[in-house]
XYZ file of N, CA and C in Angstrom:
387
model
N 37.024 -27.351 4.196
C 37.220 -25.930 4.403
C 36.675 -25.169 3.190
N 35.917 -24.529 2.995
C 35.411 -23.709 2.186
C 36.327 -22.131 1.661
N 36.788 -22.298 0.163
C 37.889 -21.274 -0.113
C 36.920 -20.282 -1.090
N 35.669 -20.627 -1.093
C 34.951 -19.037 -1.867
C 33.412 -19.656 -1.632
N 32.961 -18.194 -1.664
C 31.583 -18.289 -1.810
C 30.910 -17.265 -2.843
N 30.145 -17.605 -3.910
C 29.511 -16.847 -4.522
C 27.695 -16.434 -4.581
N 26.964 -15.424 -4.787
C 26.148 -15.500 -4.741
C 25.181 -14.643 -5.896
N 24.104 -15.236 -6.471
C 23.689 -14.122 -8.120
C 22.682 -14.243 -8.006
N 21.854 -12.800 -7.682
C 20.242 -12.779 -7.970
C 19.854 -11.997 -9.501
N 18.850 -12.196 -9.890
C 18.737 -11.469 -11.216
C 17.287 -11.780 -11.774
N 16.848 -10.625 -12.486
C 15.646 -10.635 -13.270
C 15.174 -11.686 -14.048
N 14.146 -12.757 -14.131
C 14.221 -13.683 -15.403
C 13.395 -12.559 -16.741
N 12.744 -11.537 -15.717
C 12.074 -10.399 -17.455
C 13.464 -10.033 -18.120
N 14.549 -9.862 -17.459
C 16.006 -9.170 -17.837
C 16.484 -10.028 -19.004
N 16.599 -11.267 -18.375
C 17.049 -12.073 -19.445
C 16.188 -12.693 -20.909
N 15.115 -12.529 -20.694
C 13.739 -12.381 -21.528
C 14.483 -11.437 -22.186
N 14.260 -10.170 -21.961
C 14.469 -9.035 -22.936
C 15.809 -9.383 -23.616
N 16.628 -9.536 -22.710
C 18.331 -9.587 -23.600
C 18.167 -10.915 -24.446
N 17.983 -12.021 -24.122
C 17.473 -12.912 -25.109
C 16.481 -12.797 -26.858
N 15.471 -11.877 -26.345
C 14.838 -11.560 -27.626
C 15.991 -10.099 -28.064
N 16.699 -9.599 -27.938
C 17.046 -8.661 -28.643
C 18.557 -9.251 -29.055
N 19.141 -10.199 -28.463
C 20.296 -11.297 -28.860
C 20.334 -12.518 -28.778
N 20.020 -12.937 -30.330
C 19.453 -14.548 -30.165
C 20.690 -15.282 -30.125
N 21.960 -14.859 -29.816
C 22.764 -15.965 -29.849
C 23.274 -16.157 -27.860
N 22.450 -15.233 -26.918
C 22.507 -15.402 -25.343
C 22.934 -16.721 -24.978
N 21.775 -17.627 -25.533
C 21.929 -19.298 -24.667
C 23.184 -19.521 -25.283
N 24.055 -19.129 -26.908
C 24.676 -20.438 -27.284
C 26.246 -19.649 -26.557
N 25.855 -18.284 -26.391
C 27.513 -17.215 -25.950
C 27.499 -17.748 -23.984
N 26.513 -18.490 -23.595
C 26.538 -18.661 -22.025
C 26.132 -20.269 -22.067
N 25.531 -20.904 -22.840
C 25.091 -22.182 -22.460
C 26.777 -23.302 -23.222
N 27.020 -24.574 -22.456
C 27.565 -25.451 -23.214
C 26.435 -25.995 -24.044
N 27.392 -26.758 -24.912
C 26.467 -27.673 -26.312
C 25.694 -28.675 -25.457
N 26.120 -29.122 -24.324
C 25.042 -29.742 -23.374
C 24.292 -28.983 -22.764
N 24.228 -28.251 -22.157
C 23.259 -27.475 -21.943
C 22.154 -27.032 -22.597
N 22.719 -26.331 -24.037
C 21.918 -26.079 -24.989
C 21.012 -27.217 -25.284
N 21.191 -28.136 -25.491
C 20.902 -29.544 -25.677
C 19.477 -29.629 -25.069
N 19.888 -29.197 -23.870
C 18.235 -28.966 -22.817
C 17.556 -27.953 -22.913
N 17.771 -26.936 -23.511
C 17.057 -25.747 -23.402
C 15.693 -26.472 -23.894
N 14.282 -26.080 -22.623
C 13.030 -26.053 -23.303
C 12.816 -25.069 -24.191
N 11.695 -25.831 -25.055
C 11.466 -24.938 -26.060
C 10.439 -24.219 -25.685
N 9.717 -24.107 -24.957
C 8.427 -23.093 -24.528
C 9.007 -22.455 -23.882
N 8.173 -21.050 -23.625
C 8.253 -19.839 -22.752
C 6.878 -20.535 -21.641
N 7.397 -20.367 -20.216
C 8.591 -19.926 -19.908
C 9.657 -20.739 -19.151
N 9.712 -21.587 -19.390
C 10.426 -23.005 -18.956
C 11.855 -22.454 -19.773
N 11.605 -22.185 -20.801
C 13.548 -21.475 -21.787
C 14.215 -20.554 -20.991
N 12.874 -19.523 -20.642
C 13.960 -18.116 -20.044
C 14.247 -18.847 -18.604
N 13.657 -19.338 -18.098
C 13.274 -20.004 -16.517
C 15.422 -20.689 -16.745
N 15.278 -21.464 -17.493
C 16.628 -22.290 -17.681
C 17.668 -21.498 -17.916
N 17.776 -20.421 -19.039
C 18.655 -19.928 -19.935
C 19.186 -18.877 -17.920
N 18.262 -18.436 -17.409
C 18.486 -17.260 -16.346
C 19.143 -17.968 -15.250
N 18.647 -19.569 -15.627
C 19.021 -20.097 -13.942
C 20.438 -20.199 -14.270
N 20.671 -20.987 -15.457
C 22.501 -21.349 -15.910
C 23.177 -20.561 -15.822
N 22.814 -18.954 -16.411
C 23.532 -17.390 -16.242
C 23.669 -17.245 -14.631
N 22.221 -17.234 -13.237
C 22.696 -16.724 -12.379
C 24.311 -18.115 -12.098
N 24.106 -19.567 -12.119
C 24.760 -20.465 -11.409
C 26.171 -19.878 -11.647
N 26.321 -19.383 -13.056
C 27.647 -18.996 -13.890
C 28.234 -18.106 -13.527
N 27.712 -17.099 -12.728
C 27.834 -15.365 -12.277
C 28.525 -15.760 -11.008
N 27.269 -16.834 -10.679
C 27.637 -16.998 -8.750
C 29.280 -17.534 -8.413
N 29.282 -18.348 -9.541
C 30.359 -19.910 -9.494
C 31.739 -18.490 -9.698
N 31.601 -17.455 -10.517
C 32.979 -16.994 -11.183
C 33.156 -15.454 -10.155
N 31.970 -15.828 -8.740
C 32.205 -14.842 -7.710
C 33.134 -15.296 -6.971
N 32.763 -16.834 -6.710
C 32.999 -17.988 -5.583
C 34.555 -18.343 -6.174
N 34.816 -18.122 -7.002
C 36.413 -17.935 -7.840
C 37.270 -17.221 -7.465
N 36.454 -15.983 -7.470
C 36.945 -14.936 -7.457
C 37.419 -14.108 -8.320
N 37.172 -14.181 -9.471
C 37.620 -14.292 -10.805
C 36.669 -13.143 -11.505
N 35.485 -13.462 -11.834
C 34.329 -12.878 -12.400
C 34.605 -13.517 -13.739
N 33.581 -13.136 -14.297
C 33.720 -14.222 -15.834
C 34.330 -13.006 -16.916
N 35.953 -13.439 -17.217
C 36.571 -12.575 -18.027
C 37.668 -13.610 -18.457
N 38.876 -13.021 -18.587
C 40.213 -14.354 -18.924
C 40.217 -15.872 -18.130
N 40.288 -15.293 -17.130
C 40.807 -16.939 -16.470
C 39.240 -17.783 -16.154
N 38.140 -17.119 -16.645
C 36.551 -17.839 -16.515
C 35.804 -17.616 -17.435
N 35.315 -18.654 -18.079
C 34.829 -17.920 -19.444
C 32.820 -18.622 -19.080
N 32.211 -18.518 -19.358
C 30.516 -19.202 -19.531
C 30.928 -20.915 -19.865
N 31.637 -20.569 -20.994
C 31.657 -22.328 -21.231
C 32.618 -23.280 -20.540
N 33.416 -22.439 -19.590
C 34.133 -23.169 -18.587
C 33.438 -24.105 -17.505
N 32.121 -23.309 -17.863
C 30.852 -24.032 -16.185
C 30.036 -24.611 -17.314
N 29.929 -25.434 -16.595
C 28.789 -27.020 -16.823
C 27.437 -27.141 -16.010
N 26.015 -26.470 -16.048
C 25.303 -27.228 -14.936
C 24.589 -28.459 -15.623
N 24.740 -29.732 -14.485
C 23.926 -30.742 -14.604
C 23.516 -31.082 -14.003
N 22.606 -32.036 -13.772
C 21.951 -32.876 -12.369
C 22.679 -33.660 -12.470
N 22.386 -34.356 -11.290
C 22.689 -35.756 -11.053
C 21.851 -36.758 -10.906
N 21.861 -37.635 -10.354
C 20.813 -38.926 -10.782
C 19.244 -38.900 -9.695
N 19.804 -37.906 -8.601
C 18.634 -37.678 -8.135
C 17.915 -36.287 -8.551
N 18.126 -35.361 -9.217
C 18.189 -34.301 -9.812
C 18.477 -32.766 -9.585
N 19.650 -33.040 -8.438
C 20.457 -32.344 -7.716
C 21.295 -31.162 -8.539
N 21.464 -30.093 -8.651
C 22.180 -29.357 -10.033
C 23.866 -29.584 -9.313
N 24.476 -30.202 -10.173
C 26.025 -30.087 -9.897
C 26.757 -29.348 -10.877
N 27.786 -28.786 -10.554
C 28.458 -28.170 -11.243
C 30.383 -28.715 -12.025
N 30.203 -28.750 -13.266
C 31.028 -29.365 -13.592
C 32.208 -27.824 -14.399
N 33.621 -27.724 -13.795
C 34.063 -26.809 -14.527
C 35.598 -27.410 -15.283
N 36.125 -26.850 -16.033
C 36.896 -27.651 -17.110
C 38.277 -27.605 -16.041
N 39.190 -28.598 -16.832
C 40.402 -28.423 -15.610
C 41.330 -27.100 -16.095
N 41.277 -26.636 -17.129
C 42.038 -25.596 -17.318
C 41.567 -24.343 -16.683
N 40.460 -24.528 -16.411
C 39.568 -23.057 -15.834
C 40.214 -23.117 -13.936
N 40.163 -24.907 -13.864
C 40.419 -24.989 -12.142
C 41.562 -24.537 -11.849
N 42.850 -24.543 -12.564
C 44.192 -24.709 -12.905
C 44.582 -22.863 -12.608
N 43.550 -22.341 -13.730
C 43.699 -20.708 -13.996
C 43.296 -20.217 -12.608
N 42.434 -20.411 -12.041
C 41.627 -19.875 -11.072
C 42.224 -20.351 -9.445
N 42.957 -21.136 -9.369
C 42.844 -21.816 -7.960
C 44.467 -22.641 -8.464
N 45.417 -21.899 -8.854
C 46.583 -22.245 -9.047
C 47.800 -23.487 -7.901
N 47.541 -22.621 -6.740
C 47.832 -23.515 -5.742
C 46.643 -24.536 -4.871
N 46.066 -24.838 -5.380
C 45.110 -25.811 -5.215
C 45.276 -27.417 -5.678
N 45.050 -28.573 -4.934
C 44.708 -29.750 -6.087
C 43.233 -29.664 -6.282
N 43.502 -30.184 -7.883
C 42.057 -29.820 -8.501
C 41.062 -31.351 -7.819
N 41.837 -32.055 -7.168
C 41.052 -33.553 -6.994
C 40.363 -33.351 -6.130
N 40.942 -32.158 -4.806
C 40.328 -31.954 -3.416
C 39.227 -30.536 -3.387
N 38.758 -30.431 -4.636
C 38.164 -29.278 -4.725
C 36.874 -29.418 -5.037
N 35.411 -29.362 -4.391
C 34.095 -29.695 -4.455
C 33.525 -28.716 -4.713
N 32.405 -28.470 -5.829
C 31.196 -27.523 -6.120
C 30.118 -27.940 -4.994
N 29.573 -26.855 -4.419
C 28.420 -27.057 -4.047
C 27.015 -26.180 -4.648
N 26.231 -26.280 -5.090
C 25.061 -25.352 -6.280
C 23.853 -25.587 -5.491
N 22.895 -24.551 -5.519
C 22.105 -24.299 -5.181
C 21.220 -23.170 -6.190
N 20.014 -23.467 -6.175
C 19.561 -22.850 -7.326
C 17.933 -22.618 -7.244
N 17.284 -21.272 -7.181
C 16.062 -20.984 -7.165
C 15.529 -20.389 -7.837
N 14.261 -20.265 -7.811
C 13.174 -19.203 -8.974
C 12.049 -18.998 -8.238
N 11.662 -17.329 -8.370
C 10.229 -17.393 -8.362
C 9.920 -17.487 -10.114
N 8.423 -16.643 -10.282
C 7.969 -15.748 -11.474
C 9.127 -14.863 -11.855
N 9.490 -14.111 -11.071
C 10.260 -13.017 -11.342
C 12.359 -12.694 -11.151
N 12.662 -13.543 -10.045
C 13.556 -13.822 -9.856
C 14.018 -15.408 -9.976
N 15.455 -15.246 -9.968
C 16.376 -16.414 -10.179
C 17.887 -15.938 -8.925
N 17.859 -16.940 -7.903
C 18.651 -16.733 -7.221
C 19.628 -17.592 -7.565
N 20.997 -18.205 -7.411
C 22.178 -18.970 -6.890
C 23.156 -18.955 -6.504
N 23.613 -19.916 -5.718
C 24.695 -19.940 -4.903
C 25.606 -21.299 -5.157
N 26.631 -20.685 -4.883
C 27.566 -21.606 -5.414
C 29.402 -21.300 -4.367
N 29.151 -22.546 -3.557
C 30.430 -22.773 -2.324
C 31.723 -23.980 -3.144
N 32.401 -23.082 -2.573
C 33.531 -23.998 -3.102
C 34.704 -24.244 -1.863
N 34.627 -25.967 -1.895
C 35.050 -26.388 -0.617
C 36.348 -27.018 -1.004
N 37.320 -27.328 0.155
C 38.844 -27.551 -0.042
C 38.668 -29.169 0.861
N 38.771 -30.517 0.395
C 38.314 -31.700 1.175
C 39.775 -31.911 1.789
């Protein structure tokens, strides 16, 4: 059963600009794993730094929450998986804050994640097993 759905489109020039005018963007939205991956060329960095921001926006719609007290940036995790699928990993205190009467065991991310040149879409379902 699916208990939220979120969805985040957004500029990658947007995050370009806010990036060069605040160099600490990736480390105030990325985890230390994440960061970890940031490419170092343009534009493979902004391409990453925009996709993790929309997944983060989408995930704390699909909450219901928005990213403030009970959701913070470093609460969300994106990673692949072994086929290179983006999954989403969020901390248990964030699941706990957000989805109180919930078990956190029966609760699945689903991520989805696009780009042109110019945009960065994602979506992010959150299902009840």
């Amino acid at each position: 059963m699916i208990i939220g759905t979120g969805i985040d489109l957004l500029e990658i020039e947007r995050i370009s600009q806010i990036d060069k005018r605040q160099p600490k963007l990736a480390s105030r939205v990325l985890t230390e794993r994440e960061m970890a991956a940031v490419p170092v060329k343009e534009p493979r960095r902004t391409e990453y730094i925009a996709s993790r921001y929309a997944v983060k926006e989408a995930a704390s719609k699909a909450f219901g929450t928005g990213i403030g007290a009970s959701l913070g940036f470093h609460d969300i995790e994106i990673r692949k998986d072994q086929l290179g699928k983006p999954c989403l990993d969020v901390t248990k205190e964030a699941v706990a804050r957000c989805f109180p009467a919930e078990d956190p065991t029966r609760l699945r991310f689903h991520v989805s994640i696009s780009h042109s040149k110019q945009f960065v879409v994602a979506q992010v379902i959150v299902e009840r097993t």
